[in-house]
Amino acid sequence: MVEVFGNKATRFGFGEGLVELGKENPKIFVLGADTVSSVAINSFGKMFPDRFLNVGIAETNLVGMAAGLAIAGFIPFVSTYGVFVSGRAWEQIRTTVCYSNLNVKIGGSHSGLMVGPDGATHQALEEIAIMRCLPKMKVIVPCDLVETRKAVISSVCCDGPVYIRYGRENTPIFTKDNTPFEIGKANILIDGKDVAIIACGTMVYEALMAAEILEKKGIKAKVINVHTIKPMDEKIVIAAAKECGAIVTAEEHQIYGGLGSAVSEVLVKNFAVPVEMVGVGDKFGESGEPINLMIKYGLKDINIVDAVLKVLKRK
Amino acid sequence: MKIADLQLISANVRKNIIKMLEAAGSGHPGGSLSSVELMVSLYFQHMKFNPKDASDPDRDYFILSKGHVCPVLYAVLAQLGCFDNDELYTLRKEGSRLQGHPAKDKKLPGIEVSTGSLGYGLSIGAGIAAGMKQANKNNKVYVLMGDGEQQEGSVWEAAMAAAHFKLNNLCAIIDNNGLQIDGTVNDVMNVNPLSDKYTSFGWHVININGHNLDEVDKAYLEFKTEKEKPTAIIAKTVKGKGVSYMENLAEWHGKVLSKELMEKALNEIDASVK
């Protein structure tokens, strides 16, 4: 059984990480865009009001002002819903932040189908693709609240832009404070030699559940948490391909351009093995209960199991 | 500095703009020439800026939001001694620190941030200004924009925020030359009345003739005394100013200069300061 320590949304990990950083580092500055409570940056605002700005519903100015604060020597974090911060302000992120390699950290909340009833307009499913193609940008997709907090804290260790993708709905907490976390270094959660399941974000827990189901079928799966999509831990991916000979990727994101694509790019250049991708199949989401949407769009443990069975036939 | 000296510097900057653009074989003369006096007064009379240490934390900040007119910025920085004059002739060439639009990663002294996609500078400036306020520092922030650039929605997100956060240390300079690539700003997409727009957004607005060095000087002085509001200096200018065959013609937004036309331009500029 996968050990679970609680059930709470990753957004609170983002907020906790900011408060922790704010206490230690007077250069931390946080900017929001009218969604400060729902993306959980309000606690920072209450504690450090002189290092907090709410720019209103204006995402391009959100990123532009953060760029200015970085030029002024601060370490600005911005956050709002992932669709808006990554999409509406994409060119500001590209041309102002990344091209100048400014020290701006971007939190994209409300990621994935799990946003539920708000429907497709608010379900961010493309951010990994449109952020990871940007030079200088690092992209982190933490798997639970604890890892999100660590991602926030680690993001200030390196100078330059970082995008952290997190969510609104409660999800299982299954990593601990002492679970290793290093940007760019994937974690092997379960070892196995038959197939490697490479997952990020909410799908890491599903991958662990899938491994349990597979074990009952006599299939030993390796489960890798690739919390950093960029820079990808190529070593661990290549080693998994060599050892297992077949890979399944799992992400709560569009199939095109996300984790599955990033892993495949590494494989085709280094050690090509059959890959199956679990993700949203080139479609928009819709309104519904988060759990029902995850089932409907094929983002549950059983979908990973099906993908494993399929990829094993191609081995 | 005396007006006569500033006029000489302006003429020299104009000549360098013409020469570097001729050498580059492409680029944007019209808007570079229209903002010369605004830039010369700023850098030679008003901005706290040490050419020997362009990243001095006590400096005032300048953001070239209309990045395509970087020839004027490069010429001013060279004139100040930030780098050798000869480097101006590398403009737009492979390996040059003088990219076609300002590039932070090329580490040319005096370039705070990469710009060139229009409508971004005012937000960046507002962010720096907010940072200076938070740090209780008196550094001023200047952002040069075009009048056509005012068509970008992001300008108004920034304008709203700068007034809301009472960024009186922020000065927007609008080079109001009336032209953009496709024709007159009034015909393409009217941005007027600009004064009323900025006033209604909560800004302190100063209208000047952007080629009159005395008026430009006074406008910057007035900005420095403003206690609460951000300042917008709306400067009426002539696109292509100082070169007869370019003045007020949209086609000179981005047109190649021949050797003959360069000589004609240099002679005209010389004659203007004799």
mmCIF file with all atom_site columns, C-alpha atoms in Angstrom, chain B residues 5-178:
data_model
loop_
_atom_site.group_PDB
_atom_site.id
_atom_site.type_symbol
_atom_site.label_atom_id
_atom_site.label_alt_id
_atom_site.label_comp_id
_atom_site.label_asym_id
_atom_site.label_entity_id
_atom_site.label_seq_id
_atom_site.pdbx_PDB_ins_code
_atom_site.Cartn_x
_atom_site.Cartn_y
_atom_site.Cartn_z
_atom_site.occupancy
_atom_site.B_iso_or_equiv
_atom_site.pdbx_formal_charge
_atom_site.auth_seq_id
_atom_site.auth_comp_id
_atom_site.auth_asym_id
_atom_site.auth_atom_id
_atom_site.pdbx_PDB_model_num
ATOM 1   C CA . ASP B 1 5   ? 26.603 72.139 -25.640 1.00 0.00 ? 5   ASP B CA 1
ATOM 2   C CA . LEU B 1 6   ? 23.551 69.885 -25.558 1.00 0.00 ? 6   LEU B CA 1
ATOM 3   C CA . GLN B 1 7   ? 22.762 70.932 -29.111 1.00 0.00 ? 7   GLN B CA 1
ATOM 4   C CA . LEU B 1 8   ? 26.231 69.921 -30.202 1.00 0.00 ? 8   LEU B CA 1
ATOM 5   C CA . ILE B 1 9   ? 25.908 66.581 -28.460 1.00 0.00 ? 9   ILE B CA 1
ATOM 6   C CA . SER B 1 10  ? 22.496 66.084 -30.071 1.00 0.00 ? 10  SER B CA 1
ATOM 7   C CA . ALA B 1 11  ? 23.949 66.780 -33.492 1.00 0.00 ? 11  ALA B CA 1
ATOM 8   C CA . ASN B 1 12  ? 26.744 64.320 -32.860 1.00 0.00 ? 12  ASN B CA 1
ATOM 9   C CA . VAL B 1 13  ? 24.269 61.671 -31.682 1.00 0.00 ? 13  VAL B CA 1
ATOM 10  C CA . ARG B 1 14  ? 22.194 62.256 -34.822 1.00 0.00 ? 14  ARG B CA 1
ATOM 11  C CA . LYS B 1 15  ? 25.247 61.850 -37.015 1.00 0.00 ? 15  LYS B CA 1
ATOM 12  C CA . ASN B 1 16  ? 26.209 58.645 -35.276 1.00 0.00 ? 16  ASN B CA 1
ATOM 13  C CA . ILE B 1 17  ? 22.671 57.297 -35.709 1.00 0.00 ? 17  ILE B CA 1
ATOM 14  C CA . ILE B 1 18  ? 22.884 57.964 -39.446 1.00 0.00 ? 18  ILE B CA 1
ATOM 15  C CA . LYS B 1 19  ? 26.378 56.496 -39.776 1.00 0.00 ? 19  LYS B CA 1
ATOM 16  C CA . MET B 1 20  ? 25.671 53.333 -37.827 1.00 0.00 ? 20  MET B CA 1
ATOM 17  C CA . LEU B 1 21  ? 22.429 52.693 -39.684 1.00 0.00 ? 21  LEU B CA 1
ATOM 18  C CA . GLU B 1 22  ? 24.146 53.147 -43.038 1.00 0.00 ? 22  GLU B CA 1
ATOM 19  C CA . ALA B 1 23  ? 26.822 50.671 -41.940 1.00 0.00 ? 23  ALA B CA 1
ATOM 20  C CA . ALA B 1 24  ? 24.224 48.225 -40.677 1.00 0.00 ? 24  ALA B CA 1
ATOM 21  C CA . GLY B 1 25  ? 22.203 48.335 -43.883 1.00 0.00 ? 25  GLY B CA 1
ATOM 22  C CA . SER B 1 26  ? 18.953 48.093 -41.937 1.00 0.00 ? 26  SER B CA 1
ATOM 23  C CA . GLY B 1 27  ? 17.324 49.523 -38.825 1.00 0.00 ? 27  GLY B CA 1
ATOM 24  C CA . HIS B 1 28  ? 15.089 52.351 -37.689 1.00 0.00 ? 28  HIS B CA 1
ATOM 25  C CA . PRO B 1 29  ? 16.198 55.926 -38.345 1.00 0.00 ? 29  PRO B CA 1
ATOM 26  C CA . GLY B 1 30  ? 12.885 57.821 -38.008 1.00 0.00 ? 30  GLY B CA 1
ATOM 27  C CA . GLY B 1 31  ? 12.084 57.137 -34.368 1.00 0.00 ? 31  GLY B CA 1
ATOM 28  C CA . SER B 1 32  ? 15.744 57.253 -33.350 1.00 0.00 ? 32  SER B CA 1
ATOM 29  C CA . LEU B 1 33  ? 16.049 60.802 -34.655 1.00 0.00 ? 33  LEU B CA 1
ATOM 30  C CA . SER B 1 34  ? 12.786 61.979 -33.097 1.00 0.00 ? 34  SER B CA 1
ATOM 31  C CA . SER B 1 35  ? 13.896 61.066 -29.574 1.00 0.00 ? 35  SER B CA 1
ATOM 32  C CA . VAL B 1 36  ? 17.426 62.544 -29.639 1.00 0.00 ? 36  VAL B CA 1
ATOM 33  C CA . GLU B 1 37  ? 16.827 65.643 -27.472 1.00 0.00 ? 37  GLU B CA 1
ATOM 34  C CA . LEU B 1 38  ? 14.717 63.625 -25.003 1.00 0.00 ? 38  LEU B CA 1
ATOM 35  C CA . MET B 1 39  ? 17.590 61.176 -24.598 1.00 0.00 ? 39  MET B CA 1
ATOM 36  C CA . VAL B 1 40  ? 20.435 63.693 -24.575 1.00 0.00 ? 40  VAL B CA 1
ATOM 37  C CA . SER B 1 41  ? 18.829 65.874 -21.906 1.00 0.00 ? 41  SER B CA 1
ATOM 38  C CA . LEU B 1 42  ? 18.007 62.801 -19.847 1.00 0.00 ? 42  LEU B CA 1
ATOM 39  C CA . TYR B 1 43  ? 21.490 61.299 -19.895 1.00 0.00 ? 43  TYR B CA 1
ATOM 40  C CA . PHE B 1 44  ? 23.569 64.497 -19.879 1.00 0.00 ? 44  PHE B CA 1
ATOM 41  C CA . GLN B 1 45  ? 21.494 66.626 -17.494 1.00 0.00 ? 45  GLN B CA 1
ATOM 42  C CA . HIS B 1 46  ? 19.229 64.492 -15.356 1.00 0.00 ? 46  HIS B CA 1
ATOM 43  C CA . MET B 1 47  ? 19.914 60.819 -14.930 1.00 0.00 ? 47  MET B CA 1
ATOM 44  C CA . LYS B 1 48  ? 22.168 59.572 -12.171 1.00 0.00 ? 48  LYS B CA 1
ATOM 45  C CA . PHE B 1 49  ? 24.306 57.306 -14.298 1.00 0.00 ? 49  PHE B CA 1
ATOM 46  C CA . ASN B 1 50  ? 27.972 56.451 -14.103 1.00 0.00 ? 50  ASN B CA 1
ATOM 47  C CA . PRO B 1 51  ? 29.301 55.449 -17.536 1.00 0.00 ? 51  PRO B CA 1
ATOM 48  C CA . LYS B 1 52  ? 32.237 53.709 -15.828 1.00 0.00 ? 52  LYS B CA 1
ATOM 49  C CA . ASP B 1 53  ? 29.910 51.620 -13.656 1.00 0.00 ? 53  ASP B CA 1
ATOM 50  C CA . ALA B 1 54  ? 26.594 51.165 -15.419 1.00 0.00 ? 54  ALA B CA 1
ATOM 51  C CA . SER B 1 55  ? 25.331 48.786 -12.731 1.00 0.00 ? 55  SER B CA 1
ATOM 52  C CA . ASP B 1 56  ? 26.006 51.139 -9.821  1.00 0.00 ? 56  ASP B CA 1
ATOM 53  C CA . PRO B 1 57  ? 23.139 50.471 -7.355  1.00 0.00 ? 57  PRO B CA 1
ATOM 54  C CA . ASP B 1 58  ? 22.627 54.230 -6.942  1.00 0.00 ? 58  ASP B CA 1
ATOM 55  C CA . ARG B 1 59  ? 21.893 54.745 -10.625 1.00 0.00 ? 59  ARG B CA 1
ATOM 56  C CA . ASP B 1 60  ? 18.661 55.930 -12.138 1.00 0.00 ? 60  ASP B CA 1
ATOM 57  C CA . TYR B 1 61  ? 17.127 53.374 -14.472 1.00 0.00 ? 61  TYR B CA 1
ATOM 58  C CA . PHE B 1 62  ? 16.293 53.818 -18.139 1.00 0.00 ? 62  PHE B CA 1
ATOM 59  C CA . ILE B 1 63  ? 14.115 51.358 -20.050 1.00 0.00 ? 63  ILE B CA 1
ATOM 60  C CA . LEU B 1 64  ? 13.870 51.699 -23.819 1.00 0.00 ? 64  LEU B CA 1
ATOM 61  C CA . SER B 1 65  ? 10.373 50.338 -24.298 1.00 0.00 ? 65  SER B CA 1
ATOM 62  C CA . LYS B 1 66  ? 10.403 51.185 -27.996 1.00 0.00 ? 66  LYS B CA 1
ATOM 63  C CA . GLY B 1 67  ? 13.450 49.012 -28.443 1.00 0.00 ? 67  GLY B CA 1
ATOM 64  C CA . HIS B 1 68  ? 13.679 49.472 -32.205 1.00 0.00 ? 68  HIS B CA 1
ATOM 65  C CA . VAL B 1 69  ? 15.132 52.975 -31.692 1.00 0.00 ? 69  VAL B CA 1
ATOM 66  C CA . CYS B 1 70  ? 18.171 51.523 -29.923 1.00 0.00 ? 70  CYS B CA 1
ATOM 67  C CA . PRO B 1 71  ? 20.534 53.392 -32.283 1.00 0.00 ? 71  PRO B CA 1
ATOM 68  C CA . VAL B 1 72  ? 19.798 56.578 -30.311 1.00 0.00 ? 72  VAL B CA 1
ATOM 69  C CA . LEU B 1 73  ? 20.495 54.792 -27.019 1.00 0.00 ? 73  LEU B CA 1
ATOM 70  C CA . TYR B 1 74  ? 23.695 53.194 -28.349 1.00 0.00 ? 74  TYR B CA 1
ATOM 71  C CA . ALA B 1 75  ? 24.875 56.561 -29.699 1.00 0.00 ? 75  ALA B CA 1
ATOM 72  C CA . VAL B 1 76  ? 24.193 58.281 -26.366 1.00 0.00 ? 76  VAL B CA 1
ATOM 73  C CA . LEU B 1 77  ? 25.941 55.534 -24.386 1.00 0.00 ? 77  LEU B CA 1
ATOM 74  C CA . ALA B 1 78  ? 28.968 55.715 -26.701 1.00 0.00 ? 78  ALA B CA 1
ATOM 75  C CA . GLN B 1 79  ? 29.015 59.488 -26.357 1.00 0.00 ? 79  GLN B CA 1
ATOM 76  C CA . LEU B 1 80  ? 29.070 59.054 -22.575 1.00 0.00 ? 80  LEU B CA 1
ATOM 77  C CA . GLY B 1 81  ? 32.011 56.695 -22.871 1.00 0.00 ? 81  GLY B CA 1
ATOM 78  C CA . CYS B 1 82  ? 30.299 53.447 -21.904 1.00 0.00 ? 82  CYS B CA 1
ATOM 79  C CA . PHE B 1 83  ? 32.098 51.818 -24.825 1.00 0.00 ? 83  PHE B CA 1
ATOM 80  C CA . ASP B 1 84  ? 34.247 52.780 -27.767 1.00 0.00 ? 84  ASP B CA 1
ATOM 81  C CA . ASN B 1 85  ? 32.666 54.781 -30.574 1.00 0.00 ? 85  ASN B CA 1
ATOM 82  C CA . ASP B 1 86  ? 33.880 52.263 -33.180 1.00 0.00 ? 86  ASP B CA 1
ATOM 83  C CA . GLU B 1 87  ? 31.662 49.595 -31.692 1.00 0.00 ? 87  GLU B CA 1
ATOM 84  C CA . LEU B 1 88  ? 28.666 51.546 -33.038 1.00 0.00 ? 88  LEU B CA 1
ATOM 85  C CA . TYR B 1 89  ? 29.530 50.206 -36.495 1.00 0.00 ? 89  TYR B CA 1
ATOM 86  C CA . THR B 1 90  ? 28.936 46.646 -35.367 1.00 0.00 ? 90  THR B CA 1
ATOM 87  C CA . LEU B 1 91  ? 25.214 47.420 -35.018 1.00 0.00 ? 91  LEU B CA 1
ATOM 88  C CA . ARG B 1 92  ? 23.030 44.489 -36.135 1.00 0.00 ? 92  ARG B CA 1
ATOM 89  C CA . LYS B 1 93  ? 26.053 42.392 -37.083 1.00 0.00 ? 93  LYS B CA 1
ATOM 90  C CA . GLU B 1 94  ? 26.698 38.850 -35.928 1.00 0.00 ? 94  GLU B CA 1
ATOM 91  C CA . GLY B 1 95  ? 28.443 38.708 -32.577 1.00 0.00 ? 95  GLY B CA 1
ATOM 92  C CA . SER B 1 96  ? 27.782 42.368 -31.810 1.00 0.00 ? 96  SER B CA 1
ATOM 93  C CA . ARG B 1 97  ? 26.752 43.633 -28.396 1.00 0.00 ? 97  ARG B CA 1
ATOM 94  C CA . LEU B 1 98  ? 24.635 46.134 -30.334 1.00 0.00 ? 98  LEU B CA 1
ATOM 95  C CA . GLN B 1 99  ? 21.780 43.873 -31.330 1.00 0.00 ? 99  GLN B CA 1
ATOM 96  C CA . GLY B 1 100 ? 18.944 45.012 -33.588 1.00 0.00 ? 100 GLY B CA 1
ATOM 97  C CA . HIS B 1 101 ? 16.938 45.494 -30.416 1.00 0.00 ? 101 HIS B CA 1
ATOM 98  C CA . PRO B 1 102 ? 18.536 45.972 -26.966 1.00 0.00 ? 102 PRO B CA 1
ATOM 99  C CA . ALA B 1 103 ? 19.739 42.665 -25.572 1.00 0.00 ? 103 ALA B CA 1
ATOM 100 C CA . LYS B 1 104 ? 20.596 42.242 -21.923 1.00 0.00 ? 104 LYS B CA 1
ATOM 101 C CA . ASP B 1 105 ? 22.453 38.987 -22.500 1.00 0.00 ? 105 ASP B CA 1
ATOM 102 C CA . LYS B 1 106 ? 25.057 40.701 -24.691 1.00 0.00 ? 106 LYS B CA 1
ATOM 103 C CA . LYS B 1 107 ? 26.148 42.683 -21.619 1.00 0.00 ? 107 LYS B CA 1
ATOM 104 C CA . LEU B 1 108 ? 26.475 46.088 -23.244 1.00 0.00 ? 108 LEU B CA 1
ATOM 105 C CA . PRO B 1 109 ? 26.859 48.576 -20.378 1.00 0.00 ? 109 PRO B CA 1
ATOM 106 C CA . GLY B 1 110 ? 23.663 50.575 -19.909 1.00 0.00 ? 110 GLY B CA 1
ATOM 107 C CA . ILE B 1 111 ? 21.195 47.959 -21.166 1.00 0.00 ? 111 ILE B CA 1
ATOM 108 C CA . GLU B 1 112 ? 18.987 47.080 -18.189 1.00 0.00 ? 112 GLU B CA 1
ATOM 109 C CA . VAL B 1 113 ? 16.736 44.568 -19.943 1.00 0.00 ? 113 VAL B CA 1
ATOM 110 C CA . SER B 1 114 ? 15.996 43.190 -23.390 1.00 0.00 ? 114 SER B CA 1
ATOM 111 C CA . THR B 1 115 ? 13.242 45.126 -25.123 1.00 0.00 ? 115 THR B CA 1
ATOM 112 C CA . GLY B 1 116 ? 11.763 45.387 -28.566 1.00 0.00 ? 116 GLY B CA 1
ATOM 113 C CA . SER B 1 117 ? 8.361  43.803 -28.328 1.00 0.00 ? 117 SER B CA 1
ATOM 114 C CA . LEU B 1 118 ? 6.246  46.900 -27.791 1.00 0.00 ? 118 LEU B CA 1
ATOM 115 C CA . GLY B 1 119 ? 4.199  47.684 -24.716 1.00 0.00 ? 119 GLY B CA 1
ATOM 116 C CA . TYR B 1 120 ? 6.426  45.988 -22.147 1.00 0.00 ? 120 TYR B CA 1
ATOM 117 C CA . GLY B 1 121 ? 8.616  48.777 -20.815 1.00 0.00 ? 121 GLY B CA 1
ATOM 118 C CA . LEU B 1 122 ? 6.150  50.619 -18.633 1.00 0.00 ? 122 LEU B CA 1
ATOM 119 C CA . SER B 1 123 ? 5.403  47.512 -16.544 1.00 0.00 ? 123 SER B CA 1
ATOM 120 C CA . ILE B 1 124 ? 9.114  46.846 -16.163 1.00 0.00 ? 124 ILE B CA 1
ATOM 121 C CA . GLY B 1 125 ? 9.661  50.437 -15.110 1.00 0.00 ? 125 GLY B CA 1
ATOM 122 C CA . ALA B 1 126 ? 6.768  50.249 -12.667 1.00 0.00 ? 126 ALA B CA 1
ATOM 123 C CA . GLY B 1 127 ? 8.306  47.129 -11.139 1.00 0.00 ? 127 GLY B CA 1
ATOM 124 C CA . ILE B 1 128 ? 11.678 48.807 -10.671 1.00 0.00 ? 128 ILE B CA 1
ATOM 125 C CA . ALA B 1 129 ? 9.966  51.880 -9.223  1.00 0.00 ? 129 ALA B CA 1
ATOM 126 C CA . ALA B 1 130 ? 7.972  49.726 -6.787  1.00 0.00 ? 130 ALA B CA 1
ATOM 127 C CA . GLY B 1 131 ? 11.196 47.999 -5.757  1.00 0.00 ? 131 GLY B CA 1
ATOM 128 C CA . MET B 1 132 ? 12.927 51.326 -5.103  1.00 0.00 ? 132 MET B CA 1
ATOM 129 C CA . LYS B 1 133 ? 9.995  52.446 -2.977  1.00 0.00 ? 133 LYS B CA 1
ATOM 130 C CA . GLN B 1 134 ? 10.073 49.232 -0.957  1.00 0.00 ? 134 GLN B CA 1
ATOM 131 C CA . ALA B 1 135 ? 13.813 49.629 -0.397  1.00 0.00 ? 135 ALA B CA 1
ATOM 132 C CA . ASN B 1 136 ? 13.382 53.330 0.546   1.00 0.00 ? 136 ASN B CA 1
ATOM 133 C CA . LYS B 1 137 ? 15.707 54.334 -2.253  1.00 0.00 ? 137 LYS B CA 1
ATOM 134 C CA . ASN B 1 138 ? 15.468 57.513 -4.295  1.00 0.00 ? 138 ASN B CA 1
ATOM 135 C CA . ASN B 1 139 ? 16.530 56.125 -7.666  1.00 0.00 ? 139 ASN B CA 1
ATOM 136 C CA . LYS B 1 140 ? 14.320 57.365 -10.486 1.00 0.00 ? 140 LYS B CA 1
ATOM 137 C CA . VAL B 1 141 ? 13.005 55.265 -13.360 1.00 0.00 ? 141 VAL B CA 1
ATOM 138 C CA . TYR B 1 142 ? 12.547 56.527 -16.923 1.00 0.00 ? 142 TYR B CA 1
ATOM 139 C CA . VAL B 1 143 ? 10.711 54.657 -19.689 1.00 0.00 ? 143 VAL B CA 1
ATOM 140 C CA . LEU B 1 144 ? 10.728 55.831 -23.304 1.00 0.00 ? 144 LEU B CA 1
ATOM 141 C CA . MET B 1 145 ? 7.748  54.761 -25.394 1.00 0.00 ? 145 MET B CA 1
ATOM 142 C CA . GLY B 1 146 ? 6.372  55.625 -28.802 1.00 0.00 ? 146 GLY B CA 1
ATOM 143 C CA . ASP B 1 147 ? 2.957  57.086 -29.488 1.00 0.00 ? 147 ASP B CA 1
ATOM 144 C CA . GLY B 1 148 ? 2.012  54.153 -31.715 1.00 0.00 ? 148 GLY B CA 1
ATOM 145 C CA . GLU B 1 149 ? 3.078  51.906 -28.847 1.00 0.00 ? 149 GLU B CA 1
ATOM 146 C CA . GLN B 1 150 ? 0.206  53.346 -26.814 1.00 0.00 ? 150 GLN B CA 1
ATOM 147 C CA . GLN B 1 151 ? -2.036 51.028 -28.862 1.00 0.00 ? 151 GLN B CA 1
ATOM 148 C CA . GLU B 1 152 ? -0.731 48.071 -26.853 1.00 0.00 ? 152 GLU B CA 1
ATOM 149 C CA . GLY B 1 153 ? -3.146 47.139 -24.058 1.00 0.00 ? 153 GLY B CA 1
ATOM 150 C CA . SER B 1 154 ? -0.352 46.202 -21.687 1.00 0.00 ? 154 SER B CA 1
ATOM 151 C CA . VAL B 1 155 ? 0.697  49.891 -21.568 1.00 0.00 ? 155 VAL B CA 1
ATOM 152 C CA . TRP B 1 156 ? -2.590 50.675 -19.870 1.00 0.00 ? 156 TRP B CA 1
ATOM 153 C CA . GLU B 1 157 ? -2.344 47.812 -17.387 1.00 0.00 ? 157 GLU B CA 1
ATOM 154 C CA . ALA B 1 158 ? 0.944  49.368 -16.333 1.00 0.00 ? 158 ALA B CA 1
ATOM 155 C CA . ALA B 1 159 ? -0.415 52.924 -16.401 1.00 0.00 ? 159 ALA B CA 1
ATOM 156 C CA . MET B 1 160 ? -3.226 51.897 -14.059 1.00 0.00 ? 160 MET B CA 1
ATOM 157 C CA . ALA B 1 161 ? -0.848 50.142 -11.668 1.00 0.00 ? 161 ALA B CA 1
ATOM 158 C CA . ALA B 1 162 ? 1.751  52.938 -11.575 1.00 0.00 ? 162 ALA B CA 1
ATOM 159 C CA . ALA B 1 163 ? -0.874 55.458 -10.453 1.00 0.00 ? 163 ALA B CA 1
ATOM 160 C CA . HIS B 1 164 ? -2.509 52.981 -8.060  1.00 0.00 ? 164 HIS B CA 1
ATOM 161 C CA . PHE B 1 165 ? 0.815  52.301 -6.340  1.00 0.00 ? 165 PHE B CA 1
ATOM 162 C CA . LYS B 1 166 ? 1.664  56.046 -6.350  1.00 0.00 ? 166 LYS B CA 1
ATOM 163 C CA . LEU B 1 167 ? 4.940  55.560 -8.203  1.00 0.00 ? 167 LEU B CA 1
ATOM 164 C CA . ASN B 1 168 ? 6.032  59.198 -8.331  1.00 0.00 ? 168 ASN B CA 1
ATOM 165 C CA . ASN B 1 169 ? 9.560  57.940 -9.026  1.00 0.00 ? 169 ASN B CA 1
ATOM 166 C CA . LEU B 1 170 ? 8.444  56.706 -12.446 1.00 0.00 ? 170 LEU B CA 1
ATOM 167 C CA . CYS B 1 171 ? 8.596  58.914 -15.541 1.00 0.00 ? 171 CYS B CA 1
ATOM 168 C CA . ALA B 1 172 ? 7.085  57.795 -18.841 1.00 0.00 ? 172 ALA B CA 1
ATOM 169 C CA . ILE B 1 173 ? 8.382  59.682 -21.869 1.00 0.00 ? 173 ILE B CA 1
ATOM 170 C CA . ILE B 1 174 ? 6.210  59.445 -24.949 1.00 0.00 ? 174 ILE B CA 1
ATOM 171 C CA . ASP B 1 175 ? 7.946  60.296 -28.204 1.00 0.00 ? 175 ASP B CA 1
ATOM 172 C CA . ASN B 1 176 ? 4.839  61.584 -29.934 1.00 0.00 ? 176 ASN B CA 1
ATOM 173 C CA . ASN B 1 177 ? 6.036  61.681 -33.526 1.00 0.00 ? 177 ASN B CA 1
ATOM 174 C CA . GLY B 1 178 ? 2.642  60.827 -34.975 1.00 0.00 ? 178 GLY B CA 1
#
